[in-house]
Amino acid sequence: MRYIILGTAGHIDHGKSALVKALTGVDPDRLKEEKERGITIELGFADIHYSDGLCVGIVDVPGHERLVRNMLAGAGGIDIVLLVIAADEGVMPQSREHLAICNLLNIKSGIIVITKTDLVEDDWLELVKEEVRDFVKGTFLERAGIIGVSSKTGENIDVLKEKIHRIALQVSPKSTGGLFRLPIDRIFTLKGFGTVVTGTALSGSLSSDAQVEILPAGVKSKVRGLQSHGEPIEKAYA
């Protein structure tokens, strides 16, 4: 099975989490506060499994300006970005900020998704598409496709899934040689297991019981167990 990492990017309340749920059936907003406030605070995760064995892991990032640090944690290791822009609002401040971050991280592939198309007329949607085309000029998304979707009605969700599949197949595999490197995006503790870290491997491979060093603190530790996309594994590869 081949794994590709896809990340969302875009302004707060532009429908990123609703889009992930429409694509996967999984609500990435798992915290009580997220559900009460209707915004993403921590990173969310979900998967799309394709019949040819491809698995696209989705990292749903916060859109609020005060949560850019959390967005950066999730953006490391992304192969493909979904730039999400709401049809009823168009390009907004965090749309610009997130695209700039993706450029700095040297992300090469992406799709522009205009959400909430059920809220606007066709003429307005065309105006938003023109605004978006001007917005992405000179970036890695200049030649990216623009797909209008509605997470509420399901319009074009299957079209977007197929587009993700085609682009994912074109992503070059990461190197499994050299040192194992995994930027940490989450840390938490599970009773009976101890400290758990999550992230996206950038290079190398790692086995259970291996000795690791956590930088920059220089803390040395031992791997007690490994999981990939919710399944236990004996060895992890970039």
Short mmCIF file of C-alpha atoms in Angstrom, two decimals:
data_model
loop_
_atom_site.label_atom_id
_atom_site.label_comp_id
_atom_site.label_asym_id
_atom_site.label_seq_id
_atom_site.Cartn_x
_atom_site.Cartn_y
_atom_site.Cartn_z
CA MET A 1 0.00 0.00 0.00
CA ARG A 2 1.24 3.49 -0.86
CA TYR A 3 0.60 6.47 1.42
CA ILE A 4 0.35 10.12 0.39
CA ILE A 5 -0.24 13.06 2.74
CA LEU A 6 -2.73 15.76 1.77
CA GLY A 7 -3.29 18.91 3.81
CA THR A 8 -6.02 21.51 3.86
CA ALA A 9 -5.29 25.23 3.82
CA GLY A 10 -7.57 28.24 3.96
CA HIS A 11 -9.39 30.87 5.99
CA ILE A 12 -11.39 30.13 9.13
CA ASP A 13 -14.94 28.87 8.52
CA HIS A 14 -14.39 28.26 4.80
CA GLY A 15 -15.51 24.66 5.16
CA LYS A 16 -12.24 22.72 5.42
CA SER A 17 -13.41 20.27 8.08
CA ALA A 18 -16.82 19.79 6.44
CA LEU A 19 -15.01 19.02 3.18
CA VAL A 20 -12.80 16.41 4.88
CA LYS A 21 -15.91 14.79 6.36
CA ALA A 22 -17.62 14.77 2.94
CA LEU A 23 -14.54 13.13 1.37
CA THR A 24 -13.91 10.52 4.08
CA GLY A 25 -16.98 10.18 6.28
CA VAL A 26 -14.80 11.10 9.29
CA ASP A 27 -15.28 14.32 11.27
CA PRO A 28 -11.73 15.65 11.90
CA ASP A 29 -12.98 18.01 14.64
CA ARG A 30 -12.80 15.65 17.62
CA LEU A 31 -12.57 18.10 20.55
CA LYS A 32 -15.66 19.25 22.46
CA GLU A 33 -14.58 22.90 22.14
CA GLU A 34 -14.19 22.53 18.37
CA LYS A 35 -17.73 21.21 18.02
CA GLU A 36 -19.16 23.89 20.32
CA ARG A 37 -17.39 26.78 18.56
CA GLY A 38 -17.62 25.33 15.05
CA ILE A 39 -13.92 25.87 14.31
CA THR A 40 -10.84 23.68 14.10
CA ILE A 41 -8.35 24.24 16.94
CA GLU A 42 -6.06 21.21 16.83
CA LEU A 43 -4.95 19.20 13.81
CA GLY A 44 -7.50 16.69 12.53
CA PHE A 45 -6.85 13.47 10.62
CA ALA A 46 -8.76 11.23 8.22
CA ASP A 47 -8.03 8.87 5.29
CA ILE A 48 -9.27 8.20 1.77
CA HIS A 49 -8.71 4.60 0.66
CA TYR A 50 -8.72 3.84 -3.07
CA SER A 51 -9.34 0.46 -4.70
CA ASP A 52 -5.80 0.30 -6.16
CA GLY A 53 -4.25 0.31 -2.67
CA LEU A 54 -3.46 4.03 -2.52
CA CYS A 55 -4.20 5.65 0.85
CA VAL A 56 -4.37 9.44 1.08
CA GLY A 57 -3.99 10.65 4.65
CA ILE A 58 -5.61 14.04 5.20
CA VAL A 59 -4.34 16.59 7.73
CA ASP A 60 -7.02 19.18 8.50
CA VAL A 61 -5.43 22.39 9.80
CA PRO A 62 -6.92 25.34 11.72
CA GLY A 63 -7.75 28.48 9.76
CA HIS A 64 -7.82 31.04 12.57
CA GLU A 65 -5.01 33.63 12.52
CA ARG A 66 -4.14 32.86 16.17
CA LEU A 67 -3.64 29.18 15.33
CA VAL A 68 -1.03 29.56 12.57
CA ARG A 69 1.48 27.68 14.78
CA ASN A 70 -0.84 24.66 14.72
CA MET A 71 -1.26 25.04 10.96
CA LEU A 72 2.53 25.02 10.50
CA ALA A 73 2.82 21.84 12.59
CA GLY A 74 0.43 20.09 10.24
CA ALA A 75 1.86 21.48 7.01
CA GLY A 76 5.26 19.81 7.39
CA GLY A 77 5.50 16.70 5.23
CA ILE A 78 2.46 17.48 3.08
CA ASP A 79 2.63 16.14 -0.50
CA ILE A 80 -0.54 17.79 -1.83
CA VAL A 81 -2.47 20.80 -0.56
CA LEU A 82 -6.17 21.54 -0.91
CA LEU A 83 -6.53 25.32 -0.90
CA VAL A 84 -10.09 25.82 0.33
CA ILE A 85 -11.93 29.07 -0.44
CA ALA A 86 -15.61 29.63 0.37
CA ALA A 87 -17.79 30.73 -2.54
CA ASP A 88 -19.72 33.22 -0.41
CA GLU A 89 -16.60 35.06 0.83
CA GLY A 90 -13.81 34.57 -1.70
CA VAL A 91 -10.13 35.13 -0.90
CA MET A 92 -9.58 36.17 2.74
CA PRO A 93 -6.53 36.99 4.94
CA GLN A 94 -5.74 33.42 6.02
CA SER A 95 -6.20 32.25 2.42
CA ARG A 96 -3.21 34.47 1.60
CA GLU A 97 -1.24 33.52 4.71
CA HIS A 98 -1.69 29.77 4.24
CA LEU A 99 -0.75 29.93 0.55
CA ALA A 100 2.41 31.88 1.46
CA ILE A 101 3.31 29.20 4.04
CA CYS A 102 2.79 26.43 1.48
CA ASN A 103 5.09 28.28 -0.92
CA LEU A 104 7.76 28.61 1.78
CA LEU A 105 7.48 24.88 2.54
CA ASN A 106 8.10 24.17 -1.16
CA ILE A 107 4.91 22.15 -1.63
CA LYS A 108 4.68 21.29 -5.33
CA SER A 109 1.17 19.92 -5.91
CA GLY A 110 -2.30 21.13 -5.08
CA ILE A 111 -5.94 21.60 -5.96
CA ILE A 112 -8.05 24.71 -5.44
CA VAL A 113 -11.46 23.89 -3.97
CA ILE A 114 -14.26 26.44 -3.85
CA THR A 115 -16.67 25.30 -1.15
CA LYS A 116 -20.25 26.24 -0.26
CA THR A 117 -21.31 26.50 -3.91
CA ASP A 118 -24.88 25.80 -2.82
CA LEU A 119 -24.96 29.27 -1.21
CA VAL A 120 -24.27 31.32 -4.37
CA GLU A 121 -25.55 31.81 -7.91
CA ASP A 122 -23.55 30.60 -10.92
CA ASP A 123 -22.58 34.15 -11.97
CA TRP A 124 -21.14 34.87 -8.51
CA LEU A 125 -19.24 31.57 -8.56
CA GLU A 126 -17.57 32.53 -11.84
CA LEU A 127 -16.49 35.87 -10.33
CA VAL A 128 -14.96 34.06 -7.36
CA LYS A 129 -13.09 31.70 -9.70
CA GLU A 130 -11.63 34.70 -11.55
CA GLU A 131 -10.57 36.25 -8.24
CA VAL A 132 -8.89 32.98 -7.24
CA ARG A 133 -7.04 32.67 -10.56
CA ASP A 134 -5.59 36.16 -10.06
CA PHE A 135 -4.74 35.33 -6.44
CA VAL A 136 -2.64 32.22 -7.26
CA LYS A 137 -0.70 33.71 -10.19
CA GLY A 138 3.04 33.20 -9.73
CA THR A 139 2.57 30.38 -7.18
CA PHE A 140 2.74 26.59 -7.44
CA LEU A 141 -1.06 26.61 -7.80
CA GLU A 142 -1.09 28.83 -10.90
CA ARG A 143 -1.90 25.87 -13.16
CA ALA A 144 -3.92 23.92 -10.59
CA GLY A 145 -7.47 22.90 -11.30
CA ILE A 146 -10.36 24.71 -9.60
CA ILE A 147 -13.26 22.55 -8.46
CA GLY A 148 -16.46 23.95 -6.98
CA VAL A 149 -18.06 21.67 -4.38
CA SER A 150 -20.81 21.58 -1.80
CA SER A 151 -20.17 19.46 1.27
CA LYS A 152 -23.86 19.91 2.12
CA THR A 153 -25.34 18.57 -1.14
CA GLY A 154 -22.39 16.39 -2.20
CA GLU A 155 -21.96 18.25 -5.49
CA ASN A 156 -18.63 17.36 -7.16
CA ILE A 157 -17.27 15.50 -4.11
CA ASP A 158 -16.67 12.39 -6.24
CA VAL A 159 -15.03 14.56 -8.93
CA LEU A 160 -12.67 15.95 -6.29
CA LYS A 161 -11.88 12.45 -4.98
CA GLU A 162 -10.87 11.35 -8.47
CA LYS A 163 -8.76 14.49 -8.97
CA ILE A 164 -6.95 13.80 -5.68
CA HIS A 165 -6.31 10.22 -6.83
CA ARG A 166 -4.78 11.33 -10.15
CA ILE A 167 -2.47 13.88 -8.53
CA ALA A 168 -1.46 11.51 -5.71
CA LEU A 169 -0.26 8.93 -8.24
CA GLN A 170 2.12 11.55 -9.66
CA VAL A 171 3.81 12.33 -6.31
CA SER A 172 7.40 11.09 -6.15
CA PRO A 173 8.05 8.57 -3.33
CA LYS A 174 10.08 9.78 -0.34
CA SER A 175 13.54 8.37 0.31
CA THR A 176 13.58 5.36 2.65
CA GLY A 177 17.36 5.56 2.99
CA GLY A 178 19.42 7.55 5.47
CA LEU A 179 18.37 8.74 8.91
CA PHE A 180 14.76 8.44 10.01
CA ARG A 181 13.35 11.97 10.34
CA LEU A 182 9.86 12.72 11.63
CA PRO A 183 8.84 16.30 12.51
CA ILE A 184 6.50 15.97 15.51
CA ASP A 185 3.08 17.58 15.11
CA ARG A 186 1.31 16.18 18.21
CA ILE A 187 2.35 14.85 21.63
CA PHE A 188 0.01 13.21 24.14
CA THR A 189 0.01 10.54 26.85
CA LEU A 190 -1.99 7.30 26.88
CA LYS A 191 -2.42 5.34 30.10
CA GLY A 192 -0.46 2.12 29.90
CA PHE A 193 1.50 3.27 26.84
CA GLY A 194 3.30 6.43 27.91
CA THR A 195 4.18 9.31 25.62
CA VAL A 196 2.84 9.17 22.05
CA VAL A 197 4.09 11.39 19.23
CA THR A 198 2.65 11.72 15.74
CA GLY A 199 3.96 13.17 12.51
CA THR A 200 4.86 12.51 8.89
CA ALA A 201 8.15 10.73 8.19
CA LEU A 202 10.38 12.64 5.77
CA SER A 203 13.10 10.03 5.23
CA GLY A 204 14.46 6.68 6.37
CA SER A 205 12.76 3.86 8.25
CA LEU A 206 12.10 2.97 11.90
CA SER A 207 11.44 -0.31 13.73
CA SER A 208 9.88 -1.10 17.08
CA ASP A 209 12.44 -1.19 19.93
CA ALA A 210 14.74 1.19 18.01
CA GLN A 211 16.62 3.89 19.90
CA VAL A 212 15.74 7.45 18.84
CA GLU A 213 16.90 10.96 19.66
CA ILE A 214 14.46 13.87 19.94
CA LEU A 215 15.93 17.17 18.79
CA PRO A 216 16.77 19.91 19.63
CA ALA A 217 16.57 18.78 23.29
CA GLY A 218 18.78 15.75 22.63
CA VAL A 219 16.44 13.47 24.59
CA LYS A 220 17.05 9.78 23.87
CA SER A 221 14.22 7.26 24.00
CA LYS A 222 13.08 3.84 22.82
CA VAL A 223 10.23 3.07 20.43
CA ARG A 224 7.66 0.82 22.16
CA GLY A 225 5.25 0.56 19.24
CA LEU A 226 4.38 1.94 15.82
CA GLN A 227 1.12 2.70 14.05
CA SER A 228 0.36 3.96 10.57
CA HIS A 229 -3.12 5.27 9.74
CA GLY A 230 -4.52 3.57 12.85
CA GLU A 231 -3.00 0.14 12.17
CA PRO A 232 -0.15 -1.42 14.20
CA ILE A 233 3.03 -2.02 12.17
CA GLU A 234 6.49 -3.46 12.86
CA LYS A 235 8.39 -0.99 10.70
CA ALA A 236 7.64 2.54 9.47
CA TYR A 237 8.91 3.99 6.21
CA ALA A 238 9.00 7.54 4.87
#
